Tab-separated table of N, CA, C and O in Angstrom:
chain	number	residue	atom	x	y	z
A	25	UNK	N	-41.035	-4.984	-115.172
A	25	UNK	CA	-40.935	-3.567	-115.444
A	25	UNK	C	-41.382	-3.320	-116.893
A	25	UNK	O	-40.837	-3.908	-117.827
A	26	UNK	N	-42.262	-2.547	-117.046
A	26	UNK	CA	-42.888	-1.833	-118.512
A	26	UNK	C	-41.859	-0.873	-118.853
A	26	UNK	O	-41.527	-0.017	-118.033
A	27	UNK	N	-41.305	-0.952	-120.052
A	27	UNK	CA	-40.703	0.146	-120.955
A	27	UNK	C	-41.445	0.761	-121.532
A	27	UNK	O	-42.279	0.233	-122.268
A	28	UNK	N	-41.306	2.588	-121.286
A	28	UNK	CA	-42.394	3.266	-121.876
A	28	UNK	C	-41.754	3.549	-123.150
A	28	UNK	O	-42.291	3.527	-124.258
A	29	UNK	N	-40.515	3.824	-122.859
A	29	UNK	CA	-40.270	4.222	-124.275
A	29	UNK	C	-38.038	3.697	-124.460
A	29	UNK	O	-37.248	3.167	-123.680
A	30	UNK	N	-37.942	4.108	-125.535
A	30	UNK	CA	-36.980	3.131	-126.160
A	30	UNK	C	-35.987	4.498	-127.056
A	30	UNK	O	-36.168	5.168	-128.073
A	31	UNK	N	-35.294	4.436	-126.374
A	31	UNK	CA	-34.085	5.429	-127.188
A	31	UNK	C	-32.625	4.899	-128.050
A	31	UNK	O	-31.936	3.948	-127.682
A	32	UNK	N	-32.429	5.519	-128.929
A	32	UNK	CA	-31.023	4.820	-129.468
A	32	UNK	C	-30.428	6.506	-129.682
A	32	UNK	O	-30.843	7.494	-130.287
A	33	UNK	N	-29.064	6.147	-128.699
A	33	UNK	CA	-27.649	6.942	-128.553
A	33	UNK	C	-26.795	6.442	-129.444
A	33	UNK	O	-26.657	5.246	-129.698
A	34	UNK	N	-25.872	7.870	-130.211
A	34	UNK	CA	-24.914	7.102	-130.993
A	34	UNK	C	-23.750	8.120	-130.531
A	34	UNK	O	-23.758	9.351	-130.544
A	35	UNK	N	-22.778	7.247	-130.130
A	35	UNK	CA	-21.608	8.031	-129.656
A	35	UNK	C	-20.225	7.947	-130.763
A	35	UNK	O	-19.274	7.199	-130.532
A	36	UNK	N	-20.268	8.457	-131.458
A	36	UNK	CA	-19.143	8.777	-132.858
A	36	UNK	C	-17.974	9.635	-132.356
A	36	UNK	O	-18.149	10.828	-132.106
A	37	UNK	N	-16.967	9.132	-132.230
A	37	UNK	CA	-15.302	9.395	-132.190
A	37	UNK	C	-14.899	9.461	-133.491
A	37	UNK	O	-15.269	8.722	-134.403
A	38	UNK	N	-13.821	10.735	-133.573
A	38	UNK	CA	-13.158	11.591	-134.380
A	38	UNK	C	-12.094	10.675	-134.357
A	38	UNK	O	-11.931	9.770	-133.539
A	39	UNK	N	-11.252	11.023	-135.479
A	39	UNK	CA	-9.670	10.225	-135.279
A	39	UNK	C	-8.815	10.934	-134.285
A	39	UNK	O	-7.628	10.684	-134.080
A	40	UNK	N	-9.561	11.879	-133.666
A	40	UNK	CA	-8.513	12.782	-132.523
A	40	UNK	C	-8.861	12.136	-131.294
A	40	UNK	O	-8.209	12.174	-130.251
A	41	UNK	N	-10.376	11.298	-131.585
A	41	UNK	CA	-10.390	10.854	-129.791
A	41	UNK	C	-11.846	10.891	-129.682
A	41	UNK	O	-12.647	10.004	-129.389
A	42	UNK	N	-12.036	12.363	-130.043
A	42	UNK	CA	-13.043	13.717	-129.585
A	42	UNK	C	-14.464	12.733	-130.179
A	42	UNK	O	-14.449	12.004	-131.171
A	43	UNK	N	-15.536	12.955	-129.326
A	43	UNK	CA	-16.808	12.631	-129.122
A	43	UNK	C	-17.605	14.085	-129.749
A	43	UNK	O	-17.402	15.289	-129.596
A	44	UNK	N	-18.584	13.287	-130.507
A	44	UNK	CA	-19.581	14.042	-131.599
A	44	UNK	C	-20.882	14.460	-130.452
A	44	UNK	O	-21.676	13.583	-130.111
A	45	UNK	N	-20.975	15.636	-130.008
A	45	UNK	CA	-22.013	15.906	-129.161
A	45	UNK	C	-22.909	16.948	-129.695
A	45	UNK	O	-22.361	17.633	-130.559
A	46	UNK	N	-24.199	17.282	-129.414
A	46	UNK	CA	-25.604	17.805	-129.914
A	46	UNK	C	-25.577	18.557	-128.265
A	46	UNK	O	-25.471	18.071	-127.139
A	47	UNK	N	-25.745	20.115	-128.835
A	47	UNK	CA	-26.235	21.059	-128.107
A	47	UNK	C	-27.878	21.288	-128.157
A	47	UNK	O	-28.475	22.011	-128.954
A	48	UNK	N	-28.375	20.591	-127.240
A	48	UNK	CA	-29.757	20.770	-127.448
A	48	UNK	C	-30.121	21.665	-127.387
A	48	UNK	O	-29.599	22.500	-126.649
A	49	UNK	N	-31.394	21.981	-128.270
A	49	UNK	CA	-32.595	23.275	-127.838
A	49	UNK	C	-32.853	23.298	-126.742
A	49	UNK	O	-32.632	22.506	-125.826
A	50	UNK	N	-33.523	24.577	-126.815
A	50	UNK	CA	-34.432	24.829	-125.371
A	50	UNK	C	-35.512	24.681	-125.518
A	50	UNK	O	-36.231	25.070	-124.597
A	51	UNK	N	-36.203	24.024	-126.784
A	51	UNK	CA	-37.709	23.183	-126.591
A	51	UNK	C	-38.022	22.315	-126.195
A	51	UNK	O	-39.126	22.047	-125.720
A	52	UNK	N	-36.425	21.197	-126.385
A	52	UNK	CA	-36.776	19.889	-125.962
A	52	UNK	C	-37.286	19.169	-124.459
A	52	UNK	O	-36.728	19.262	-123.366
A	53	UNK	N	-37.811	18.859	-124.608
A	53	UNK	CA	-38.687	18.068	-123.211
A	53	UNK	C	-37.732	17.169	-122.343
A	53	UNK	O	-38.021	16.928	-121.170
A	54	UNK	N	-36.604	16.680	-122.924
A	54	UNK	CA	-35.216	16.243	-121.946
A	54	UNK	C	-34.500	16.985	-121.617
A	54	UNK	O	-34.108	17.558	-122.633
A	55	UNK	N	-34.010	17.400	-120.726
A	55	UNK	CA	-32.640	18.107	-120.645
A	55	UNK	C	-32.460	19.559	-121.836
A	55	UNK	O	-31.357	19.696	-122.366
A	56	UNK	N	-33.174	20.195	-122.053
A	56	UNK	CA	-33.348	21.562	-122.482
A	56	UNK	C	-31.399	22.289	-122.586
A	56	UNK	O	-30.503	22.299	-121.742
A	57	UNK	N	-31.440	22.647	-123.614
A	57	UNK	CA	-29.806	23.516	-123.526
A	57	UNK	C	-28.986	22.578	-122.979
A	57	UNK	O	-28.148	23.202	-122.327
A	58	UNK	N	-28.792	21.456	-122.902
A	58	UNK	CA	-27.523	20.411	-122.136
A	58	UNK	C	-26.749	19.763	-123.512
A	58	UNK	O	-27.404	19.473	-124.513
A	59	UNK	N	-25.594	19.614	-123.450
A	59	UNK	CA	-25.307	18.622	-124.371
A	59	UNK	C	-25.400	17.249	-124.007
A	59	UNK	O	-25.192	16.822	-122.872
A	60	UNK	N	-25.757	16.484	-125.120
A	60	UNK	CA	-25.783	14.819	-125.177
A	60	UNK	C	-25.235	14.566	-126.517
A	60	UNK	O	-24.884	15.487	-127.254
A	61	UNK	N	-25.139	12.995	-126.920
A	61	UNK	CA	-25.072	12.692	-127.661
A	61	UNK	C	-25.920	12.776	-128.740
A	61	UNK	O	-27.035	12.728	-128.220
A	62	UNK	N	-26.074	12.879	-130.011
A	62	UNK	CA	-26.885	12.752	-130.897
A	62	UNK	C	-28.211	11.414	-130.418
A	62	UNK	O	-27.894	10.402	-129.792
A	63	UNK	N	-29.152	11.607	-130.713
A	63	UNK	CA	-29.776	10.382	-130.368
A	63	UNK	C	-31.766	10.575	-130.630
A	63	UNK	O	-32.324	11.651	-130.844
A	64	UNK	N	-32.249	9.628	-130.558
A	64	UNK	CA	-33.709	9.651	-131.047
A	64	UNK	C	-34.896	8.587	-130.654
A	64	UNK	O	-34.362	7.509	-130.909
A	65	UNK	N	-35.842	8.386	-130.308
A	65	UNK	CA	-36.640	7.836	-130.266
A	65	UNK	C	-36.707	7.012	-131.325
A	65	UNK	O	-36.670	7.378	-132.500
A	66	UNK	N	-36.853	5.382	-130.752
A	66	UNK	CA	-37.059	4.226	-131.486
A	66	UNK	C	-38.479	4.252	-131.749
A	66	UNK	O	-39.247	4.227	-130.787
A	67	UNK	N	-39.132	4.322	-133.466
A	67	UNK	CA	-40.154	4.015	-133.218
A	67	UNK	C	-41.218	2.793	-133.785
A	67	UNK	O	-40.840	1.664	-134.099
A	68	UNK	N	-41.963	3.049	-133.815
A	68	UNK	CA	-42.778	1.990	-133.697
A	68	UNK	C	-42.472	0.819	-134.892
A	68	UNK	O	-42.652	1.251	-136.030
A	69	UNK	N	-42.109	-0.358	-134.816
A	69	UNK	CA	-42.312	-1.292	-135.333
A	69	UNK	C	-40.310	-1.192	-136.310
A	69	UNK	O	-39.818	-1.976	-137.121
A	70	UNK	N	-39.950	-0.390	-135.932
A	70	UNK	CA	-38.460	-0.213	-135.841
A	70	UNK	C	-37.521	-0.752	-134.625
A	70	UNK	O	-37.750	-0.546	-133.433
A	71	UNK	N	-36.401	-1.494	-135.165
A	71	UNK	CA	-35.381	-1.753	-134.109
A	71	UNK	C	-34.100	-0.914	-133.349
A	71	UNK	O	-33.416	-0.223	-134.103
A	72	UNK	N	-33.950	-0.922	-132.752
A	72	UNK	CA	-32.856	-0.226	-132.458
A	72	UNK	C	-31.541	0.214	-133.576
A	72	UNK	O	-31.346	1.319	-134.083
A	73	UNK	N	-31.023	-0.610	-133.688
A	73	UNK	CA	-30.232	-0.442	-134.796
A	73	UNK	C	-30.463	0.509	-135.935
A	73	UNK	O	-29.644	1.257	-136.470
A	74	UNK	N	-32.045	0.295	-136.266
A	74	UNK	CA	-31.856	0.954	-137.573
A	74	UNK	C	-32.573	2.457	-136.960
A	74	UNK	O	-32.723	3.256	-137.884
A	75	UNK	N	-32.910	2.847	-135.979
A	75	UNK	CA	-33.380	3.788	-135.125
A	75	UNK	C	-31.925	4.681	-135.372
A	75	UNK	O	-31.734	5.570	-136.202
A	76	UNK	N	-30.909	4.085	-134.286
A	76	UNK	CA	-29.412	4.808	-134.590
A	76	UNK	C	-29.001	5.403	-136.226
A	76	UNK	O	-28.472	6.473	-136.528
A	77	UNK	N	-29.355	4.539	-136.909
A	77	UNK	CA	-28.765	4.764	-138.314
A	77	UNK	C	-29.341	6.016	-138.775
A	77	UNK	O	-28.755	7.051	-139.092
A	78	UNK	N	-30.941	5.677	-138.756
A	78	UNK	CA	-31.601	7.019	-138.918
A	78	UNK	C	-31.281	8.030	-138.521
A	78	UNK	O	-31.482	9.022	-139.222
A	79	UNK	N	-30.595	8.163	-137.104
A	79	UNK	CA	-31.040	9.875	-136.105
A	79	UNK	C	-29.355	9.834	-136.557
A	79	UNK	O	-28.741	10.892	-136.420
A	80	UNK	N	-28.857	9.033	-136.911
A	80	UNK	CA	-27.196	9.884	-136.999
A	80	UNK	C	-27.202	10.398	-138.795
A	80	UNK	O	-26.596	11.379	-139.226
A	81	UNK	N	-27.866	9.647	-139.442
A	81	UNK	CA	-27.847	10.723	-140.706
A	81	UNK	C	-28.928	11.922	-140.811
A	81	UNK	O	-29.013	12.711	-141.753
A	82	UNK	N	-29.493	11.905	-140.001
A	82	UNK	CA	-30.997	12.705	-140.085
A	82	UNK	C	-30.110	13.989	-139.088
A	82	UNK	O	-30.153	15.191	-139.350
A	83	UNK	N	-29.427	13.439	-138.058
A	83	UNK	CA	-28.638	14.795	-137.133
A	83	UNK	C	-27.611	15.256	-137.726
A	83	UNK	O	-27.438	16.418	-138.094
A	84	UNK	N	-26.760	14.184	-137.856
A	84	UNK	CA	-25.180	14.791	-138.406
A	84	UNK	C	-25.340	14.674	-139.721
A	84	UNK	O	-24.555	15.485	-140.212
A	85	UNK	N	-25.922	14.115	-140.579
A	85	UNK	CA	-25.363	13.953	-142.162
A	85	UNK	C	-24.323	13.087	-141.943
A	85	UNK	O	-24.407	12.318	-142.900
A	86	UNK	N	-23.464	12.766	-141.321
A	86	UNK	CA	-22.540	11.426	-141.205
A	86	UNK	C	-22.906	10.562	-141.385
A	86	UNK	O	-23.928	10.388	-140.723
A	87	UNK	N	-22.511	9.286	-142.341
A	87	UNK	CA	-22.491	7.616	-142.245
A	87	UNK	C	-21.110	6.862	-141.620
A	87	UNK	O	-19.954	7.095	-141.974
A	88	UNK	N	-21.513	5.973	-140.678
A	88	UNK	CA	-20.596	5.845	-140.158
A	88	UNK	C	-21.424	4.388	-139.591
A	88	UNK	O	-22.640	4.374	-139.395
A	89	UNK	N	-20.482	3.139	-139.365
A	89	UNK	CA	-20.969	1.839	-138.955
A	89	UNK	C	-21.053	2.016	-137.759
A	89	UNK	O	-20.305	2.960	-137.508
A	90	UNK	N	-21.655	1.568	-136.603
A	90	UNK	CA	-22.472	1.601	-135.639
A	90	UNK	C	-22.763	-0.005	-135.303
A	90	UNK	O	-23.274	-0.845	-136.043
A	91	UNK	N	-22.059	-0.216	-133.363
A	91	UNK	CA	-22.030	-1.259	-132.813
A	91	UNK	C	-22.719	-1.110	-131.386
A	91	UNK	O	-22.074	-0.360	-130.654
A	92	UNK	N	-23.825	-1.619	-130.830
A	92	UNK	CA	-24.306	-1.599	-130.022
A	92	UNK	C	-23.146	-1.632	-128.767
A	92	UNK	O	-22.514	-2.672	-128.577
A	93	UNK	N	-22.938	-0.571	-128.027
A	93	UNK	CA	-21.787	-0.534	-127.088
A	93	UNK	C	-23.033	-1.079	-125.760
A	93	UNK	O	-22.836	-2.007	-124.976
A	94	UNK	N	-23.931	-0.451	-125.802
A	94	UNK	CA	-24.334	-0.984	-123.997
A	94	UNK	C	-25.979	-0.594	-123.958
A	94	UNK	O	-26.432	0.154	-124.825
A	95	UNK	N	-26.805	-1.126	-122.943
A	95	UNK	CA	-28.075	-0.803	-122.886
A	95	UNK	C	-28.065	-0.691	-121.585
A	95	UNK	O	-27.563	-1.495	-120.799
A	96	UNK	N	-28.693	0.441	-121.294
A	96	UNK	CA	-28.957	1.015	-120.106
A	96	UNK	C	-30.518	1.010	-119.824
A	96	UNK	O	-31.321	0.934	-120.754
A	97	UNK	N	-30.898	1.091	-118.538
A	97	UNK	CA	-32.037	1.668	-118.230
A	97	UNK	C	-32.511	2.664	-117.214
A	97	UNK	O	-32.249	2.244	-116.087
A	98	UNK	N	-33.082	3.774	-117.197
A	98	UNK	CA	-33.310	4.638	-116.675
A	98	UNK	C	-35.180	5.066	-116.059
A	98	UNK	O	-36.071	4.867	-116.884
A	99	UNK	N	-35.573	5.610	-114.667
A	99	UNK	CA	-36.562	5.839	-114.140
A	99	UNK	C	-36.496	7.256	-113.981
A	99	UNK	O	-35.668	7.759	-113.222
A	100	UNK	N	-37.370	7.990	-114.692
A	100	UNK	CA	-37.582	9.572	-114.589
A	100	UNK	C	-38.279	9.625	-113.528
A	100	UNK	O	-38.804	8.674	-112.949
A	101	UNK	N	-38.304	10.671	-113.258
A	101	UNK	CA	-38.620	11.223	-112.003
A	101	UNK	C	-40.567	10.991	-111.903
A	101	UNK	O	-41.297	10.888	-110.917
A	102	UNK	N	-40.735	10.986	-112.696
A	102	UNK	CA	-41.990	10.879	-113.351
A	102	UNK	C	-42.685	9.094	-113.163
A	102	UNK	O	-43.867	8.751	-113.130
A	103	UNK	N	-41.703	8.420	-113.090
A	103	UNK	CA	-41.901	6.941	-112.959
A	103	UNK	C	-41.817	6.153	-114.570
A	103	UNK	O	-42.123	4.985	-114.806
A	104	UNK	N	-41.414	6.970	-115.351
A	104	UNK	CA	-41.903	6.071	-116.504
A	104	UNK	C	-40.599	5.898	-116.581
A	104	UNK	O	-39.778	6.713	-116.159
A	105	UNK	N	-40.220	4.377	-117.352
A	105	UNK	CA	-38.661	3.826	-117.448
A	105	UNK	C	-38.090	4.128	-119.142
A	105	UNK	O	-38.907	4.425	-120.014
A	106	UNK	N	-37.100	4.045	-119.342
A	106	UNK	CA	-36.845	4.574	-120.445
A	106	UNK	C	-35.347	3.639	-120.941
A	106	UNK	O	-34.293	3.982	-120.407
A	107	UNK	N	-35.324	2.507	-121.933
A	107	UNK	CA	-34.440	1.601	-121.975
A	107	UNK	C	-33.727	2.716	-123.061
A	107	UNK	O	-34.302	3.403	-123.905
A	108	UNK	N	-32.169	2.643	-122.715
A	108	UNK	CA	-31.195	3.506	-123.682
A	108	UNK	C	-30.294	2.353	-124.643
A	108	UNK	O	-29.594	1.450	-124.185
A	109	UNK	N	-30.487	2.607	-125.833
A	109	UNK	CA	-29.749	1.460	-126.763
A	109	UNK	C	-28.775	2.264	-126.698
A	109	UNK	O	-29.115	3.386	-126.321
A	110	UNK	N	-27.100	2.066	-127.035
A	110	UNK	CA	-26.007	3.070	-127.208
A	110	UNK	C	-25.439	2.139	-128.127
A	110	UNK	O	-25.347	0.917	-128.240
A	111	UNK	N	-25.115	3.101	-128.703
A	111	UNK	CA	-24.193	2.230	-129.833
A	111	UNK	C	-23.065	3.414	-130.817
A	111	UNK	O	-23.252	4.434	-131.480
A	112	UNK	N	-21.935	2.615	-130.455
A	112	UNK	CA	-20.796	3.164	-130.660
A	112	UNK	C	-20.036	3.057	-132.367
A	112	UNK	O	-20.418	2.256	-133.220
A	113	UNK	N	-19.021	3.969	-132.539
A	113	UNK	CA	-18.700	3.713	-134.333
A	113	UNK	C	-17.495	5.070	-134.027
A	113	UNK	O	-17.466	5.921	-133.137
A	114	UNK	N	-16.541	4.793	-135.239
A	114	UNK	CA	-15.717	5.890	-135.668
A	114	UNK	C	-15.940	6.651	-136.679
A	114	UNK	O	-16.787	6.243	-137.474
A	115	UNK	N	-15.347	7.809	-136.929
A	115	UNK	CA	-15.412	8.303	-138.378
A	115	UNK	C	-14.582	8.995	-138.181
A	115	UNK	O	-14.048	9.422	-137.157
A	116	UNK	N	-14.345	9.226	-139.901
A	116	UNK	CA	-13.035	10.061	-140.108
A	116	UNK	C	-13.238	11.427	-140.937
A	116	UNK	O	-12.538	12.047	-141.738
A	117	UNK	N	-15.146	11.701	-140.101
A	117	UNK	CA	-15.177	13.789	-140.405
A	117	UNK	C	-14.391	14.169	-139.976
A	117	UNK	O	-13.618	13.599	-139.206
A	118	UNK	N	-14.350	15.676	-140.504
A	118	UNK	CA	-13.820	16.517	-139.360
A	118	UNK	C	-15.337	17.719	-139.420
A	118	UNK	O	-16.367	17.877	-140.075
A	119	UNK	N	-14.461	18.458	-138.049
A	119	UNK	CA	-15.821	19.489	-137.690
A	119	UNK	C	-16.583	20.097	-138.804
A	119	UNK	O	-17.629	20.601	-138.395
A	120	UNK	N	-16.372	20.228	-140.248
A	120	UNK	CA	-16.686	21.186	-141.185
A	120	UNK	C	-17.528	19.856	-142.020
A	120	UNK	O	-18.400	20.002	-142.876
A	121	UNK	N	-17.080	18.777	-141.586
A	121	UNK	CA	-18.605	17.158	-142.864
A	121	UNK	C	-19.762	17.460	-141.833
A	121	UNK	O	-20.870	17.190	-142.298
A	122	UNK	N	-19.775	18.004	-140.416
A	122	UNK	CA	-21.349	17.571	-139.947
A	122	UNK	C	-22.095	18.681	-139.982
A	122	UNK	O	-21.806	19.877	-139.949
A	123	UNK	N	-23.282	17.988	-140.065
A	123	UNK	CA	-24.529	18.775	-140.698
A	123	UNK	C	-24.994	18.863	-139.324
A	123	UNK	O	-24.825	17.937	-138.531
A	124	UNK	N	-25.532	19.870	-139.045
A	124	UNK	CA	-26.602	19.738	-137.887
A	124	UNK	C	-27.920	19.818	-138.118
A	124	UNK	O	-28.524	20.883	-138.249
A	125	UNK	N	-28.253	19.074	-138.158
A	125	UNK	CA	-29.734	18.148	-138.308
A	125	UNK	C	-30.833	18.703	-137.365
A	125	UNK	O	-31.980	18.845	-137.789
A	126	UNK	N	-30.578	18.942	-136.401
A	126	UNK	CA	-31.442	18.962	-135.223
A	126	UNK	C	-30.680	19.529	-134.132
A	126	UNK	O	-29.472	19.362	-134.302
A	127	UNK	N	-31.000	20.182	-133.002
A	127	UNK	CA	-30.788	20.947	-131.865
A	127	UNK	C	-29.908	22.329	-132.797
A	127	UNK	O	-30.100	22.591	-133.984
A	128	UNK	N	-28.699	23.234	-131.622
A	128	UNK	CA	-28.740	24.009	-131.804
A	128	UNK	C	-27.102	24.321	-132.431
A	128	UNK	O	-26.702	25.345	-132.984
A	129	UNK	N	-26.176	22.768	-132.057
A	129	UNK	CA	-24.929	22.975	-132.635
A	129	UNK	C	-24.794	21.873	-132.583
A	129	UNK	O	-25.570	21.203	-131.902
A	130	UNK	N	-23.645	21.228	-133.362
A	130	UNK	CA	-22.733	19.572	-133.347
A	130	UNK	C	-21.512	20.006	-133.431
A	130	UNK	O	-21.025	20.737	-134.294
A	131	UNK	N	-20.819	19.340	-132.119
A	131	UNK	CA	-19.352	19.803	-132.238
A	131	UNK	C	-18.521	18.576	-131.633
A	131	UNK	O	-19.013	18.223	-130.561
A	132	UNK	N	-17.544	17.919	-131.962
A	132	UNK	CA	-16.671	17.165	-131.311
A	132	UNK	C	-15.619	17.773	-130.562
A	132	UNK	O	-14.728	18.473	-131.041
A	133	UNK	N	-15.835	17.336	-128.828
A	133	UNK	CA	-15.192	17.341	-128.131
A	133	UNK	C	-14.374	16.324	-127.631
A	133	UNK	O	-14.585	15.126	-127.820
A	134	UNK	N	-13.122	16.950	-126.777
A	134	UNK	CA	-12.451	15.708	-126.090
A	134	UNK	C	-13.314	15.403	-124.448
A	134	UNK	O	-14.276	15.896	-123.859
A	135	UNK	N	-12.491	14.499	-124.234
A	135	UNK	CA	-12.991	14.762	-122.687
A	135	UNK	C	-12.936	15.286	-121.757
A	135	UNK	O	-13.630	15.125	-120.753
A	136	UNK	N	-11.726	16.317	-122.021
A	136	UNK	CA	-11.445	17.204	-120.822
A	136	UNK	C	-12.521	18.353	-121.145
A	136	UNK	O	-12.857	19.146	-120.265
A	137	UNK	N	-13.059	18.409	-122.483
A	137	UNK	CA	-13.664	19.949	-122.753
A	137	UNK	C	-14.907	19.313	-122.179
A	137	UNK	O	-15.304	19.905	-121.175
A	138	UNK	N	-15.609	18.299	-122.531
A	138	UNK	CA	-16.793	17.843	-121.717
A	138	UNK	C	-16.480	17.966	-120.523
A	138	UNK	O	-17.513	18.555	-120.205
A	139	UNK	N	-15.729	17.883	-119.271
A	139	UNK	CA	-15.381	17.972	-118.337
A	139	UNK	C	-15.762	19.740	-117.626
A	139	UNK	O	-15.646	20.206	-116.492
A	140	UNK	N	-16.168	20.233	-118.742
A	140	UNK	CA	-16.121	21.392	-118.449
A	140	UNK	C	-16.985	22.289	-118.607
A	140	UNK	O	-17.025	23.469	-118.260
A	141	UNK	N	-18.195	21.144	-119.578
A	141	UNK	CA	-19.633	21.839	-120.113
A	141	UNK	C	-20.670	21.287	-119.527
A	141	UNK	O	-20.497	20.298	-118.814
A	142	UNK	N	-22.267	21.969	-119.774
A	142	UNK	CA	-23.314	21.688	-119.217
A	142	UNK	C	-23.803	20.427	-119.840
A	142	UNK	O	-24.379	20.458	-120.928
A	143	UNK	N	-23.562	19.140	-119.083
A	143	UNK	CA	-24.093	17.918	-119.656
A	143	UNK	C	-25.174	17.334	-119.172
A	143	UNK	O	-25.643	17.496	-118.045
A	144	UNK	N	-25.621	16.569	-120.124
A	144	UNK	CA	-27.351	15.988	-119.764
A	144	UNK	C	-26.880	15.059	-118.755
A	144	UNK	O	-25.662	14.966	-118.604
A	145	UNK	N	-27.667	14.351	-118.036
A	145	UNK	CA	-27.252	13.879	-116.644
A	145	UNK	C	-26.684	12.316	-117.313
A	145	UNK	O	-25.805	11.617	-116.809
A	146	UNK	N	-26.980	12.204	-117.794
A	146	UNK	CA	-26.954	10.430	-118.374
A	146	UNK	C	-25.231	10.283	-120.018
A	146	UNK	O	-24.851	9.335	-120.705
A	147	UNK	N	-24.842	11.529	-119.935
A	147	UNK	CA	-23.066	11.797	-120.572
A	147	UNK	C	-22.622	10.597	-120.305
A	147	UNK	O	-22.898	9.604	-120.978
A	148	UNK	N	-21.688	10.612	-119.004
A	148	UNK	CA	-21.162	9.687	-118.717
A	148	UNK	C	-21.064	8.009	-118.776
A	148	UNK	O	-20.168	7.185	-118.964
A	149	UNK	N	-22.605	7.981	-118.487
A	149	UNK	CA	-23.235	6.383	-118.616
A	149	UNK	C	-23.177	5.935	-119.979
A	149	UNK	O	-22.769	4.828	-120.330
A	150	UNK	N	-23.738	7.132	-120.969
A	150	UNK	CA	-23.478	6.704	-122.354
A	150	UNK	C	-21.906	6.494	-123.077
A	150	UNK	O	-21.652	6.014	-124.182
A	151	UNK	N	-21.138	6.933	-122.232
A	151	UNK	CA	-19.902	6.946	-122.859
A	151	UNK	C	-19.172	5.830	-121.832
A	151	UNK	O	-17.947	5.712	-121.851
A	152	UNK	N	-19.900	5.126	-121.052
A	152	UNK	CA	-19.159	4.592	-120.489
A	152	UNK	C	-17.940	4.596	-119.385
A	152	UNK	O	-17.042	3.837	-119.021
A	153	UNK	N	-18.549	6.173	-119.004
A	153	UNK	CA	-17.722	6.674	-117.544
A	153	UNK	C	-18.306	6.920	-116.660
A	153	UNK	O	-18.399	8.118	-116.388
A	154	UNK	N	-18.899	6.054	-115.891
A	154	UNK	CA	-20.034	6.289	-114.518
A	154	UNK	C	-19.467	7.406	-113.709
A	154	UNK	O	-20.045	7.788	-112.692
């Protein structure tokens, strides 16, 4: 299987629990207006790791250590495959340290409030709740 392309997810927990999620635009070419996790295209001649590091200070303005939780892989509808790096970390912002970097809001939720919003199809897998 050819990987077309290479993503790194960073899923950042609050000391309340609550998961750091990105209200996407409605330009973006994934999942338009859905929330996901903060996250970015690995690119060229860059590793995963330092891919994550980048898109979480470049989105949130947060520093925060970052542990590869899981790698997924995914087939768009389109046929092209798309390997997901995820990688997990705490911090101790609160809603008023993050910057929003990119899309249209950053807000930490729990899981019942995700339970209850428009999520990109691939939420769960990244957080580790199939």
């Amino acid at each position: 299987m050819i990987i077309d392309h290479e993503v790194a997810f960073i899923v950042l927990i609050d000391g309340a629990g609550r998961v750091l999620m990105q209200h996407r635009g409605p330009d973006k070419r994934v999942e338009p207006g859905r929330l996901s996790t903060p996250s970015g295209l690995v690119e060229p001649g860059e590793d995963a790791l330092t891919a994550a590091h980048r898109e979480r200070l470049e989105e949130t303005g947060l520093t925060a250590d970052l542990e590869l939780a899981r790698v997924l892989e995914q087939i768009g509808a389109d046929g092209t495959v798309v390997r997901l790096h995820v990688f997990a970390g705490s911090t101790d912002a609160r809603q008023d340290d993050v910057v929003c970097g990119e899309g249209l809001a950053m807000e930490f939720l729990t899981r019942q409030e995700l339970a209850t919003r428009d999520l990109a199809s691939n939420v769960w897998a990244l957080l580790g709740q199939e």
